[in-house]
Structures are given as C-alpha cells and as structure tokens.
Amino acid sequence: MNPTPQGFCERCLTLPGVVACALRSPDGRVQQRVSKAWFSPAQIQQAMTRLAVAADSLRHQAPDPQRICWTFEHVQIHLAPRADGACLVVFLENRPDFSAEPLEAVFGDFMNLQGG
Amino acid sequence: MSIAGGRQKRFLFVDDDAGFVTGMAELFRELSHGAWEVFTAENHARALALLREHSIDVAVLDIGMPVMDGLEFLRLLRRTHPGLQVVMLTGLATEQSRKASLDGGAVLFLDKPAAAAGYQAIFAALDALTDAAAQEGFRGIMRRVGLQDVLQMECLGRKSSVLEVFTGRVRGRIFIRDGEIVHAETGSVQGEVALYSLLALRWGEFNLLPFTPPPDRTINGQYEFLLMEAARLSDEQSGEPPPASPPPAAIEAPGVPEQTLSAEAGKVPAASPVQIEELVLCSGTGEVLDEWHCQALDQRVQFLEQLRQQTAQISGLLPVGRFDRLEIVLPRGRIVCDLQVNRRVFLRTSRSPSPGR
C-alpha cells in the first residue's frame, strides 16, 4: 500500500472501470491520473474545483458525509471527503459490469490516513 | 370514432405516389365523417416534419419508396417515435416484406386494395387500431429507466395499473392500486419476494397495463419502504460472489439473495432497519408537489436547484452525459437526490446499525 497521493491514484486506476482519479491534499494541491483519453488533466483539474465546492455545499444538507456519488449517464464520480479538507475522487465508467465495491478498500485506507 | 378524450384521430399517410395518397386521404376523411384528421406526405422529410408538428396516432407507410424504403423508414420511426403505431401498406406484398415489417415493429401489414370496397376494410382496420390503442394502456420504449422509476411514478401519481415485466427467462407482474403496491407475482412466487426479485432484474422490458384486480393482496407495506428494501437487497448482494447454482429466477436477477428468490411464496425477508426519514417531490422546474416529514422544505428545494446547476456545470466541463442522481452516504443513513426532466426527488433514509455489518 502506498500512502502517497500518487499511490492512491495508481491503485484506483488498477480497478476495473476506473477512467480517472484525483486526490486533493489539505493544502489544495491536486494530483491526478487518467487511464483513458476520456478527460484531459486540465478538465480533471477544473472538475476537482467544482466538485470540492459542491461537496462543501452538501455539508449544509448532510453533515459528515462519508461518500458522495454523482451518477451521470456515462460516468459515476465517487468522492471520499476527509475532515482535514483532503478528498479522493474516482471517475468510474457507468456500466452495469463495473461496480464501485472494489473502491471501498482504497477509500477506507484514504480515510484512515487522516492528516497524511 | 374519436380518440378517448374527444379529439380527432390523426393519421399520417406516407407514399411517394401523390395522386394515390391524396385520393386515399380524401376517401378516408369522407368515410370517417369528420372523426379522422388525415395528413399526407410524399417523402420522409415531410413525414418527419408532420410528426414533429402533430401528435399522430398512426402512420401508414408505403414500402416501395425512393431513397429510403418503407422498411428502413419503419426502423427509423421505431427509434425516433417509439410510441407511434406504424402500419405498412403495399401494392407488392411478399411474405418476406410482411415478416420484415412485423419483425420491425409494424402493427399491421396491409395490401393496397384493387377495388373501392377494399378501402372500406382498410379504413375499418385502421379505425379499430386506434380504438385498441386508446384502451390498452401504454406502449413504448424507455431507455435507461429502472423499474423502480416506473413504480415510483405510478405510486406518486396514486395510479392504478399493472406493470408487466419480462426478460428472456423471467416474467412477472406488479399490481399497483391507488398508488399502493398490492401484489406481485413471478412464476410460482408471490408477494414481496416476487416484487424484490423483479426489481432486481438488471435488464428487460415492461408494459404498463390498465389495472385489473390481482388474485390476492399479498403486499401491504408503504411503497417507499418496499423500493428502499429492494435497493438495499440489491446493494447487499452486489458485493457478494454469485451463487454456484442459481435458481432459475435468479439467473437474470443477480442482485437478490438466493434465499429470497427461492423462498416460498409469501415468506418475506426479515424486517429492514432502513427507514425513510424525509421525502420531497418537486416538478422538473422545482415546484413542490409533495413532501413527507420535511422540516426544511425551502432548504431542500434550493438544494435540488443548486444540485441541478452544479451538475450542469460538470456535464458542460466533462463528457459524462446527463446527470441522473446524487447519493450521499452518511454515518447512519443516506440521502438520494434524483433529478429528471419532469421531477426532482430528495429522499433521506436512516439505518439502525445491524450486527455483523
């Protein structure tokens, strides 16, 4: 298990259906990896900003969210927010044969790495 | 001889023979004594334009047309206008064209008559076809829609209907009366077990039929609870390996536990710890249509609108397609927001911690 941001992203990309992954550190820096040519790094960067804002706005409706999943026609966006401001975002192809279940182990490790 | 609701029946005749199609239209208008509104088109472009401009009940296509023949046009219409009834009318009928037409989704295949009396028979057949369509419920194709969505729409609308579900191997029916799910059956299984197994199907077709009374009332719970329970069962099973030898009903329903599908009729799973805490239903433009136990209605409505805007931005930024739903997992429950063109739903559930999970 590699606890670095890049390590989390690498690990996510080995899972079936994952097309991109990004990790925002508590200081706001974003690390990303894209496995298919669906998105460009610039798109992921912009999307991370929007998703972080969206996740923050959700806290008024749902304090202490553990996972957030936006399901779109082609892609599911899974976000695990940590209390220190970090978040791990995984872009999973939205197909019946791809499950989000395998992501849980990575999310679990990420959440346990509080402050890391 | 008008459509239920009183308006004229609308027919579109598509044939490249202008003289023929105009004459036939005049004849049918006369025979209908004003009950039919007849449109004619000599080419596909005109036909498509008329279909856009008018709510046509039946399109009657000639098979032998230039550029795109009637069979190709039929296939196009099945995709672009899935609810439209299409009748093929040809002067050169063959067994092959008849089979291709009916396989392609035409509801009737008719020969062009050689004598005037034959047109009266065609008129009667077409007229009866629209009557049947008005009485027999819905027929159409809905893509990327779950049975839960259909059930939810029926229940929220407090409707009475029978949802017939079928795949290659599984067939079943769900009975909804005044917005309540009252009975389900698939094979020899009935009740909640049948409902959950049908809702676990990952693909298939459905027909929404007019309500007919079920043999028994086998389901009594709130529909919200039943749908949540079905979703929970599917979620729980999705992380488990498939059974080594699934029972026949489970072959296309991998989301439901084996014991659920093979259980005896009427035996329901243990009570679920999931409870609905709050529900808000809005129209597609955000007007509140219904709510249940919502203490902060304005806040929820604003949130749904905010969600729409946020997800529209993401859809504009990334090629992810249309937004469907948001799910937030909480320490003891979850929130699901469903945004569709015609409705917005905010649902909050809670879940008691259960042993071993």
Short mmCIF file of C-alpha atoms in Angstrom, two decimals:
data_model
loop_
_atom_site.label_atom_id
_atom_site.label_comp_id
_atom_site.label_asym_id
_atom_site.label_seq_id
_atom_site.Cartn_x
_atom_site.Cartn_y
_atom_site.Cartn_z
CA MET A 1 0.00 0.00 0.00
CA ASN A 2 1.42 3.34 -0.98
CA PRO A 3 0.12 6.19 1.20
CA THR A 4 1.24 8.99 -1.16
CA PRO A 5 -1.39 10.79 -3.25
CA GLN A 6 0.13 9.35 -6.40
CA GLY A 7 -0.01 5.93 -4.80
CA PHE A 8 -3.75 6.18 -4.16
CA CYS A 9 -4.37 7.26 -7.72
CA GLU A 10 -2.22 4.46 -9.12
CA ARG A 11 -4.10 1.97 -7.00
CA CYS A 12 -7.50 3.22 -8.15
CA LEU A 13 -6.52 3.02 -11.79
CA THR A 14 -5.90 -0.72 -11.50
CA LEU A 15 -9.56 -1.25 -10.62
CA PRO A 16 -11.99 -2.21 -13.39
CA GLY A 17 -13.91 0.67 -14.93
CA VAL A 18 -11.88 3.47 -13.35
CA VAL A 19 -11.15 6.06 -16.03
CA ALA A 20 -9.54 8.75 -13.89
CA CYS A 21 -8.64 9.52 -10.32
CA ALA A 22 -7.64 12.66 -8.48
CA LEU A 23 -6.64 13.50 -4.94
CA ARG A 24 -6.82 16.91 -3.37
CA SER A 25 -4.48 17.42 -0.44
CA PRO A 26 -5.44 19.50 2.60
CA ASP A 27 -3.36 22.37 1.16
CA GLY A 28 -5.42 22.35 -2.03
CA ARG A 29 -2.90 20.75 -4.34
CA VAL A 30 -4.37 18.24 -6.78
CA GLN A 31 -2.68 15.07 -8.02
CA GLN A 32 -4.38 13.18 -10.80
CA ARG A 33 -4.12 10.20 -13.07
CA VAL A 34 -6.14 9.45 -16.18
CA SER A 35 -6.29 5.93 -17.60
CA LYS A 36 -8.33 6.57 -20.72
CA ALA A 37 -8.49 9.51 -23.06
CA TRP A 38 -11.93 10.50 -21.77
CA PHE A 39 -10.67 13.51 -19.87
CA SER A 40 -7.67 15.77 -20.11
CA PRO A 41 -5.65 16.68 -17.00
CA ALA A 42 -6.92 20.26 -17.34
CA GLN A 43 -10.52 19.06 -17.31
CA ILE A 44 -9.90 16.98 -14.20
CA GLN A 45 -8.26 19.95 -12.51
CA GLN A 46 -11.28 22.16 -13.21
CA ALA A 47 -13.69 19.42 -12.26
CA MET A 48 -11.92 18.94 -8.92
CA THR A 49 -12.51 22.59 -8.07
CA ARG A 50 -16.20 22.28 -8.91
CA LEU A 51 -16.58 19.00 -7.06
CA ALA A 52 -14.87 20.36 -3.96
CA VAL A 53 -17.26 23.32 -3.95
CA ALA A 54 -20.20 21.00 -4.47
CA ALA A 55 -19.06 18.70 -1.68
CA ASP A 56 -18.69 21.66 0.67
CA SER A 57 -22.17 22.90 -0.17
CA LEU A 58 -23.58 19.46 0.63
CA ARG A 59 -22.49 19.74 4.24
CA HIS A 60 -25.47 22.00 4.93
CA GLN A 61 -27.80 19.19 3.89
CA ALA A 62 -25.72 16.29 5.09
CA PRO A 63 -23.21 16.89 7.86
CA ASP A 64 -20.34 14.42 7.95
CA PRO A 65 -20.78 12.72 4.59
CA GLN A 66 -18.68 9.59 4.20
CA ARG A 67 -19.06 9.10 0.47
CA ILE A 68 -20.65 11.18 -2.24
CA CYS A 69 -21.54 9.75 -5.62
CA TRP A 70 -22.79 11.73 -8.60
CA THR A 71 -24.18 9.39 -11.23
CA PHE A 72 -24.15 10.67 -14.79
CA GLU A 73 -25.15 8.90 -17.94
CA HIS A 74 -21.65 7.65 -18.72
CA VAL A 75 -19.65 8.13 -15.55
CA GLN A 76 -20.05 7.86 -11.79
CA ILE A 77 -17.99 10.28 -9.74
CA HIS A 78 -17.19 8.93 -6.28
CA LEU A 79 -15.80 11.32 -3.72
CA ALA A 80 -14.49 10.49 -0.26
CA PRO A 81 -14.09 13.70 1.79
CA ARG A 82 -11.75 13.78 4.76
CA ALA A 83 -12.21 16.08 7.74
CA ASP A 84 -8.83 17.73 7.10
CA GLY A 85 -10.04 19.01 3.72
CA ALA A 86 -8.45 16.32 1.59
CA CYS A 87 -10.61 14.34 -0.81
CA LEU A 88 -10.17 11.40 -3.13
CA VAL A 89 -12.23 11.42 -6.32
CA VAL A 90 -12.64 8.44 -8.60
CA PHE A 91 -14.27 8.58 -12.03
CA LEU A 92 -15.83 5.21 -12.74
CA GLU A 93 -17.36 4.22 -16.05
CA ASN A 94 -21.12 3.87 -15.51
CA ARG A 95 -21.75 0.39 -16.76
CA PRO A 96 -23.57 -2.50 -15.08
CA ASP A 97 -20.45 -4.67 -15.20
CA PHE A 98 -18.36 -2.14 -13.25
CA SER A 99 -19.03 -1.97 -9.54
CA ALA A 100 -17.94 0.68 -7.07
CA GLU A 101 -17.46 -2.00 -4.43
CA PRO A 102 -13.72 -2.52 -5.05
CA LEU A 103 -13.16 1.20 -4.47
CA GLU A 104 -14.15 0.87 -0.83
CA ALA A 105 -10.82 -0.60 0.25
CA VAL A 106 -8.94 2.33 -1.29
CA PHE A 107 -11.36 4.85 0.19
CA GLY A 108 -11.05 3.15 3.56
CA ASP A 109 -7.25 3.46 3.52
CA PHE A 110 -7.52 7.05 2.37
CA MET A 111 -9.90 7.97 5.18
CA ASN A 112 -7.66 6.29 7.73
CA LEU A 113 -4.73 8.38 6.61
CA GLN A 114 -6.08 11.44 8.37
CA GLY A 115 -3.65 14.32 8.13
CA GLY A 116 -1.43 12.45 5.73
CA MET B 1 -64.87 7.14 -33.53
CA SER B 2 -62.67 9.67 -31.86
CA ILE B 3 -59.74 9.04 -29.56
CA ALA B 4 -60.54 8.77 -25.88
CA GLY B 5 -60.71 12.37 -24.74
CA GLY B 6 -62.70 13.51 -27.75
CA ARG B 7 -60.13 14.75 -30.27
CA GLN B 8 -59.96 13.58 -33.86
CA LYS B 9 -57.87 10.54 -34.67
CA ARG B 10 -54.76 11.60 -36.53
CA PHE B 11 -53.38 9.54 -39.37
CA LEU B 12 -50.33 10.17 -41.49
CA PHE B 13 -50.09 8.51 -44.89
CA VAL B 14 -46.65 8.40 -46.45
CA ASP B 15 -46.42 7.45 -50.10
CA ASP B 16 -44.40 8.87 -52.99
CA ASP B 17 -47.41 8.50 -55.29
CA ALA B 18 -49.03 11.89 -54.74
CA GLY B 19 -52.20 11.09 -56.62
CA PHE B 20 -52.76 7.87 -54.72
CA VAL B 21 -52.10 9.26 -51.27
CA THR B 22 -54.25 12.35 -51.82
CA GLY B 23 -57.14 10.29 -53.12
CA MET B 24 -56.90 7.86 -50.21
CA ALA B 25 -56.80 10.71 -47.71
CA GLU B 26 -59.95 12.25 -49.19
CA LEU B 27 -61.73 8.93 -49.15
CA PHE B 28 -60.85 8.22 -45.51
CA ARG B 29 -61.86 11.71 -44.39
CA GLU B 30 -65.21 11.11 -46.00
CA LEU B 31 -65.64 7.65 -44.52
CA SER B 32 -64.77 8.92 -41.04
CA HIS B 33 -67.43 11.65 -41.14
CA GLY B 34 -65.03 14.11 -39.58
CA ALA B 35 -63.61 11.78 -36.93
CA TRP B 36 -60.25 11.49 -38.70
CA GLU B 37 -57.69 14.16 -39.34
CA VAL B 38 -55.58 12.93 -42.22
CA PHE B 39 -52.11 14.15 -43.13
CA THR B 40 -50.18 13.11 -46.18
CA ALA B 41 -46.51 13.19 -47.05
CA GLU B 42 -44.79 12.28 -50.30
CA ASN B 43 -41.35 11.91 -48.75
CA HIS B 44 -39.65 11.14 -45.46
CA ALA B 45 -38.61 14.69 -44.68
CA ARG B 46 -42.18 15.93 -44.93
CA ALA B 47 -43.39 12.97 -42.87
CA LEU B 48 -40.88 13.68 -40.10
CA ALA B 49 -41.85 17.34 -40.11
CA LEU B 50 -45.52 16.43 -39.72
CA LEU B 51 -44.67 14.03 -36.90
CA ARG B 52 -42.88 16.84 -35.12
CA GLU B 53 -45.76 19.27 -35.61
CA HIS B 54 -48.68 16.97 -34.79
CA SER B 55 -49.45 14.22 -32.37
CA ILE B 56 -50.04 11.47 -34.89
CA ASP B 57 -51.75 8.27 -33.75
CA VAL B 58 -50.97 6.04 -36.70
CA ALA B 59 -48.52 6.36 -39.59
CA VAL B 60 -49.27 4.34 -42.70
CA LEU B 61 -46.21 3.74 -44.87
CA ASP B 62 -45.83 2.58 -48.41
CA ILE B 63 -42.98 0.09 -48.73
CA GLY B 64 -41.74 0.96 -52.21
CA MET B 65 -40.40 4.48 -51.83
CA PRO B 66 -37.24 6.02 -53.27
CA VAL B 67 -34.12 6.93 -51.26
CA MET B 68 -35.28 5.16 -48.11
CA ASP B 69 -37.84 2.42 -48.49
CA GLY B 70 -40.73 1.95 -46.11
CA LEU B 71 -38.98 -0.76 -44.09
CA GLU B 72 -35.98 1.45 -43.44
CA PHE B 73 -38.29 4.31 -42.54
CA LEU B 74 -40.15 1.98 -40.18
CA ARG B 75 -36.89 1.18 -38.38
CA LEU B 76 -36.11 4.87 -38.11
CA LEU B 77 -39.54 5.64 -36.68
CA ARG B 78 -39.21 2.88 -34.09
CA ARG B 79 -36.20 4.75 -32.73
CA THR B 80 -37.40 8.31 -33.12
CA HIS B 81 -41.10 7.83 -32.32
CA PRO B 82 -41.34 4.66 -30.22
CA GLY B 83 -44.93 5.25 -29.20
CA LEU B 84 -46.17 5.67 -32.76
CA GLN B 85 -48.20 2.87 -34.30
CA VAL B 86 -46.97 2.12 -37.80
CA VAL B 87 -48.91 0.26 -40.47
CA MET B 88 -47.34 -0.90 -43.71
CA LEU B 89 -49.45 -0.63 -46.86
CA THR B 90 -48.08 -2.03 -50.10
CA GLY B 91 -49.11 -3.00 -53.57
CA LEU B 92 -46.33 -5.57 -53.81
CA ALA B 93 -46.77 -7.72 -50.73
CA THR B 94 -44.41 -10.64 -50.26
CA GLU B 95 -44.01 -12.99 -47.34
CA GLN B 96 -40.53 -11.58 -46.83
CA SER B 97 -41.70 -7.97 -46.67
CA ARG B 98 -44.60 -8.94 -44.41
CA LYS B 99 -42.25 -10.69 -41.98
CA ALA B 100 -39.71 -7.87 -42.12
CA SER B 101 -42.45 -5.32 -41.41
CA LEU B 102 -43.93 -7.12 -38.43
CA ASP B 103 -40.49 -8.01 -37.05
CA GLY B 104 -39.54 -4.38 -37.46
CA GLY B 105 -42.40 -3.24 -35.24
CA ALA B 106 -45.27 -2.58 -37.66
CA VAL B 107 -48.62 -3.32 -36.05
CA LEU B 108 -50.34 -4.23 -39.31
CA PHE B 109 -49.28 -5.24 -42.80
CA LEU B 110 -51.92 -4.49 -45.43
CA ASP B 111 -52.27 -4.93 -49.17
CA LYS B 112 -53.28 -1.96 -51.27
CA PRO B 113 -56.79 -2.86 -52.42
CA ALA B 114 -57.60 -3.33 -56.07
CA ALA B 115 -61.25 -2.26 -55.62
CA ALA B 116 -63.00 0.51 -53.72
CA ALA B 117 -64.61 -1.93 -51.30
CA GLY B 118 -61.15 -2.89 -50.11
CA TYR B 119 -60.52 0.63 -48.83
CA GLN B 120 -63.50 0.37 -46.54
CA ALA B 121 -61.92 -2.70 -44.97
CA ILE B 122 -58.65 -0.82 -44.53
CA PHE B 123 -60.50 2.12 -43.03
CA ALA B 124 -62.24 -0.17 -40.53
CA ALA B 125 -58.94 -1.85 -39.58
CA LEU B 126 -57.15 1.44 -39.00
CA ASP B 127 -60.05 2.87 -37.07
CA ALA B 128 -60.20 -0.20 -34.83
CA LEU B 129 -56.45 0.03 -34.31
CA THR B 130 -56.66 3.47 -32.75
CA ASP B 131 -59.56 2.37 -30.55
CA ALA B 132 -57.49 -0.55 -29.31
CA ALA B 133 -54.53 1.70 -28.66
CA ALA B 134 -56.65 4.06 -26.60
CA GLN B 135 -57.94 1.24 -24.43
CA GLU B 136 -54.91 -0.94 -23.88
CA GLY B 137 -52.56 1.30 -21.93
CA PHE B 138 -49.10 2.37 -22.93
CA ARG B 139 -46.70 1.00 -25.42
CA GLY B 140 -43.26 2.40 -25.88
CA ILE B 141 -39.56 2.22 -25.33
CA MET B 142 -37.86 3.86 -22.39
CA ARG B 143 -34.12 3.61 -22.24
CA ARG B 144 -32.01 3.84 -19.11
CA VAL B 145 -35.02 3.62 -16.92
CA GLY B 146 -35.33 1.36 -13.92
CA LEU B 147 -38.43 -0.45 -12.84
CA GLN B 148 -38.14 1.45 -9.57
CA ASP B 149 -38.54 4.69 -11.53
CA VAL B 150 -41.69 3.44 -13.22
CA LEU B 151 -43.14 2.15 -9.97
CA GLN B 152 -42.29 5.38 -8.20
CA MET B 153 -44.05 7.41 -10.88
CA GLU B 154 -47.15 5.26 -10.65
CA CYS B 155 -47.23 5.35 -6.86
CA LEU B 156 -46.55 9.06 -6.59
CA GLY B 157 -49.33 9.70 -9.07
CA ARG B 158 -51.61 7.46 -6.98
CA LYS B 159 -52.42 5.49 -10.10
CA SER B 160 -53.81 2.02 -10.59
CA SER B 161 -52.02 -0.16 -13.10
CA VAL B 162 -50.31 -3.46 -13.72
CA LEU B 163 -46.61 -3.38 -14.53
CA GLU B 164 -45.80 -6.40 -16.64
CA VAL B 165 -42.09 -7.24 -16.66
CA PHE B 166 -40.36 -9.74 -18.84
CA THR B 167 -36.91 -10.84 -19.90
CA GLY B 168 -35.85 -13.91 -21.84
CA ARG B 169 -36.47 -16.19 -18.88
CA VAL B 170 -38.36 -14.26 -16.25
CA ARG B 171 -41.90 -12.96 -16.41
CA GLY B 172 -43.84 -11.21 -13.73
CA ARG B 173 -46.46 -8.64 -12.84
CA ILE B 174 -46.65 -5.93 -10.23
CA PHE B 175 -50.09 -4.62 -9.30
CA ILE B 176 -50.49 -1.01 -8.19
CA ARG B 177 -53.82 0.18 -6.82
CA ASP B 178 -54.37 3.86 -5.97
CA GLY B 179 -50.64 4.37 -5.59
CA GLU B 180 -50.03 1.31 -3.42
CA ILE B 181 -48.18 -1.81 -4.48
CA VAL B 182 -50.66 -4.52 -3.59
CA HIS B 183 -49.42 -7.66 -5.29
CA ALA B 184 -46.53 -9.07 -7.30
CA GLU B 185 -46.00 -12.41 -8.90
CA THR B 186 -43.32 -14.15 -10.90
CA GLY B 187 -43.52 -17.84 -11.66
CA SER B 188 -44.92 -19.53 -8.58
CA VAL B 189 -43.60 -16.82 -6.25
CA GLN B 190 -45.85 -14.05 -4.97
CA GLY B 191 -45.75 -11.11 -2.60
CA GLU B 192 -42.71 -9.13 -1.53
CA VAL B 193 -40.36 -11.91 -2.58
CA ALA B 194 -41.67 -11.67 -6.12
CA LEU B 195 -41.50 -7.87 -6.01
CA TYR B 196 -37.86 -7.86 -4.88
CA SER B 197 -36.83 -10.42 -7.47
CA LEU B 198 -38.48 -8.44 -10.26
CA LEU B 199 -36.91 -5.18 -9.06
CA ALA B 200 -33.50 -6.84 -9.04
CA LEU B 201 -33.64 -7.56 -12.76
CA ARG B 202 -30.88 -5.66 -14.49
CA TRP B 203 -32.46 -5.54 -17.92
CA GLY B 204 -35.69 -6.41 -19.65
CA GLU B 205 -38.86 -4.94 -20.97
CA PHE B 206 -42.04 -3.77 -19.37
CA ASN B 207 -45.60 -2.91 -20.29
CA LEU B 208 -47.71 -0.63 -18.19
CA LEU B 209 -51.22 -2.00 -18.45
CA PRO B 210 -54.58 -0.83 -17.14
CA PHE B 211 -55.35 -2.12 -13.66
CA THR B 212 -57.03 -5.46 -13.21
CA PRO B 213 -57.64 -6.83 -9.71
CA PRO B 214 -54.96 -9.27 -8.54
CA PRO B 215 -55.94 -12.73 -7.27
CA ASP B 216 -54.98 -11.71 -3.71
CA ARG B 217 -53.47 -8.78 -1.89
CA THR B 218 -50.03 -10.08 -0.91
CA ILE B 219 -48.20 -6.79 -0.24
CA ASN B 220 -49.12 -4.23 2.38
CA GLY B 221 -46.10 -2.02 3.03
CA GLN B 222 -45.53 1.58 2.02
CA TYR B 223 -44.15 1.78 -1.49
CA GLU B 224 -41.24 3.93 -0.36
CA PHE B 225 -40.20 1.29 2.11
CA LEU B 226 -40.61 -1.50 -0.42
CA LEU B 227 -38.48 0.27 -3.02
CA MET B 228 -35.78 1.07 -0.48
CA GLU B 229 -35.77 -2.53 0.70
CA ALA B 230 -35.40 -3.74 -2.88
CA ALA B 231 -32.47 -1.36 -3.38
CA ARG B 232 -30.89 -2.50 -0.13
CA LEU B 233 -31.13 -6.16 -1.11
CA SER B 234 -29.54 -5.41 -4.46
CA ASP B 235 -26.77 -3.38 -2.80
CA GLU B 236 -26.03 -6.10 -0.31
CA GLN B 237 -25.82 -8.79 -2.92
CA SER B 238 -23.71 -6.78 -5.36
CA GLY B 239 -20.60 -7.28 -3.24
CA GLU B 240 -21.07 -11.00 -2.79
CA PRO B 241 -20.00 -13.74 -5.18
CA PRO B 242 -22.83 -15.22 -7.24
CA PRO B 243 -24.30 -18.47 -6.02
CA ALA B 244 -22.79 -21.60 -7.59
CA SER B 245 -26.12 -22.81 -8.98
CA PRO B 246 -28.61 -20.01 -9.06
CA PRO B 247 -32.27 -20.93 -9.12
CA PRO B 248 -33.99 -20.24 -12.45
CA ALA B 249 -35.47 -16.96 -11.28
CA ALA B 250 -32.07 -15.73 -10.18
CA ILE B 251 -30.32 -16.17 -13.50
CA GLU B 252 -31.14 -12.64 -14.58
CA ALA B 253 -31.55 -11.23 -11.11
CA PRO B 254 -28.11 -11.38 -9.58
CA GLY B 255 -28.89 -8.56 -7.20
CA VAL B 256 -31.23 -10.54 -4.98
CA PRO B 257 -30.06 -13.02 -2.38
CA GLU B 258 -30.58 -16.62 -3.39
CA GLN B 259 -32.73 -17.41 -0.40
CA THR B 260 -35.01 -14.54 -1.34
CA LEU B 261 -35.72 -15.81 -4.81
CA SER B 262 -36.14 -19.41 -3.85
CA ALA B 263 -38.22 -18.67 -0.80
CA GLU B 264 -41.74 -19.95 -0.60
CA ALA B 265 -44.50 -17.64 -1.69
CA GLY B 266 -45.47 -15.19 0.98
CA LYS B 267 -42.37 -15.66 3.11
CA VAL B 268 -40.72 -12.26 3.33
CA PRO B 269 -37.20 -11.36 4.41
CA ALA B 270 -36.54 -10.11 7.91
CA ALA B 271 -37.66 -6.57 8.70
CA SER B 272 -35.27 -3.97 7.38
CA PRO B 273 -33.59 -1.42 9.63
CA VAL B 274 -33.88 1.17 6.82
CA GLN B 275 -36.43 3.90 7.47
CA ILE B 276 -37.49 6.80 5.34
CA GLU B 277 -37.00 9.99 7.32
CA GLU B 278 -37.88 12.60 4.77
CA LEU B 279 -39.13 12.84 1.21
CA VAL B 280 -39.60 15.82 -1.09
CA LEU B 281 -41.00 15.59 -4.58
CA CYS B 282 -40.80 18.56 -6.94
CA SER B 283 -41.72 19.11 -10.56
CA GLY B 284 -38.97 19.41 -13.12
CA THR B 285 -38.93 23.15 -12.57
CA GLY B 286 -38.80 22.98 -8.78
CA GLU B 287 -42.39 23.44 -7.61
CA VAL B 288 -43.11 21.28 -4.59
CA LEU B 289 -45.60 18.56 -5.49
CA ASP B 290 -45.44 16.54 -2.31
CA GLU B 291 -43.41 16.22 0.85
CA TRP B 292 -43.27 13.90 3.81
CA HIS B 293 -41.74 14.80 7.19
CA CYS B 294 -39.61 17.57 5.71
CA GLN B 295 -38.70 20.19 8.31
CA ALA B 296 -36.71 22.42 5.96
CA LEU B 297 -38.64 22.42 2.73
CA ASP B 298 -37.22 25.64 1.27
CA GLN B 299 -33.72 24.49 2.02
CA ARG B 300 -34.28 21.16 0.24
CA VAL B 301 -35.86 22.82 -2.78
CA GLN B 302 -32.96 25.27 -3.03
CA PHE B 303 -30.53 22.42 -2.68
CA LEU B 304 -32.12 20.49 -5.55
CA GLU B 305 -31.85 23.57 -7.75
CA GLN B 306 -28.25 24.11 -6.65
CA LEU B 307 -27.53 20.47 -7.47
CA ARG B 308 -29.03 20.93 -10.92
CA GLN B 309 -26.78 23.91 -11.57
CA GLN B 310 -23.67 22.24 -10.22
CA THR B 311 -24.16 19.07 -12.21
CA ALA B 312 -24.96 21.05 -15.35
CA GLN B 313 -21.57 22.73 -14.93
CA ILE B 314 -19.85 19.36 -14.58
CA SER B 315 -21.70 17.99 -17.60
CA GLY B 316 -20.52 21.02 -19.54
CA LEU B 317 -16.97 20.50 -18.42
CA LEU B 318 -16.60 16.74 -18.80
CA PRO B 319 -18.14 14.33 -21.33
CA VAL B 320 -20.05 12.48 -18.63
CA GLY B 321 -23.54 12.77 -20.14
CA ARG B 322 -26.79 13.66 -18.47
CA PHE B 323 -26.92 13.80 -14.68
CA ASP B 324 -29.09 11.18 -13.04
CA ARG B 325 -28.73 11.07 -9.28
CA LEU B 326 -26.68 12.00 -6.26
CA GLU B 327 -26.12 9.66 -3.38
CA ILE B 328 -24.58 10.71 -0.08
CA VAL B 329 -23.60 8.03 2.40
CA LEU B 330 -23.91 9.22 5.99
CA PRO B 331 -22.75 7.52 9.17
CA ARG B 332 -26.27 6.26 9.78
CA GLY B 333 -28.23 6.61 6.62
CA ARG B 334 -28.10 8.12 3.19
CA ILE B 335 -29.52 10.85 1.02
CA VAL B 336 -30.56 10.23 -2.53
CA CYS B 337 -31.42 13.05 -4.91
CA ASP B 338 -32.90 12.12 -8.24
CA LEU B 339 -33.05 14.82 -10.92
CA GLN B 340 -35.03 14.09 -14.04
CA VAL B 341 -36.53 16.37 -16.66
CA ASN B 342 -40.00 16.08 -15.16
CA ARG B 343 -39.24 15.60 -11.47
CA ARG B 344 -36.80 16.20 -8.63
CA VAL B 345 -36.72 13.97 -5.60
CA PHE B 346 -34.95 14.37 -2.26
CA LEU B 347 -35.02 11.24 -0.11
CA ARG B 348 -33.33 10.81 3.26
CA THR B 349 -33.22 7.48 4.99
CA SER B 350 -31.75 6.27 8.22
CA ARG B 351 -30.46 2.89 9.14
CA SER B 352 -30.01 1.31 12.52
CA PRO B 353 -26.66 -0.38 12.94
CA SER B 354 -27.13 -4.07 12.40
CA PRO B 355 -25.00 -6.80 13.92
CA GLY B 356 -22.24 -8.19 11.74
CA ARG B 357 -22.21 -5.33 9.24
#
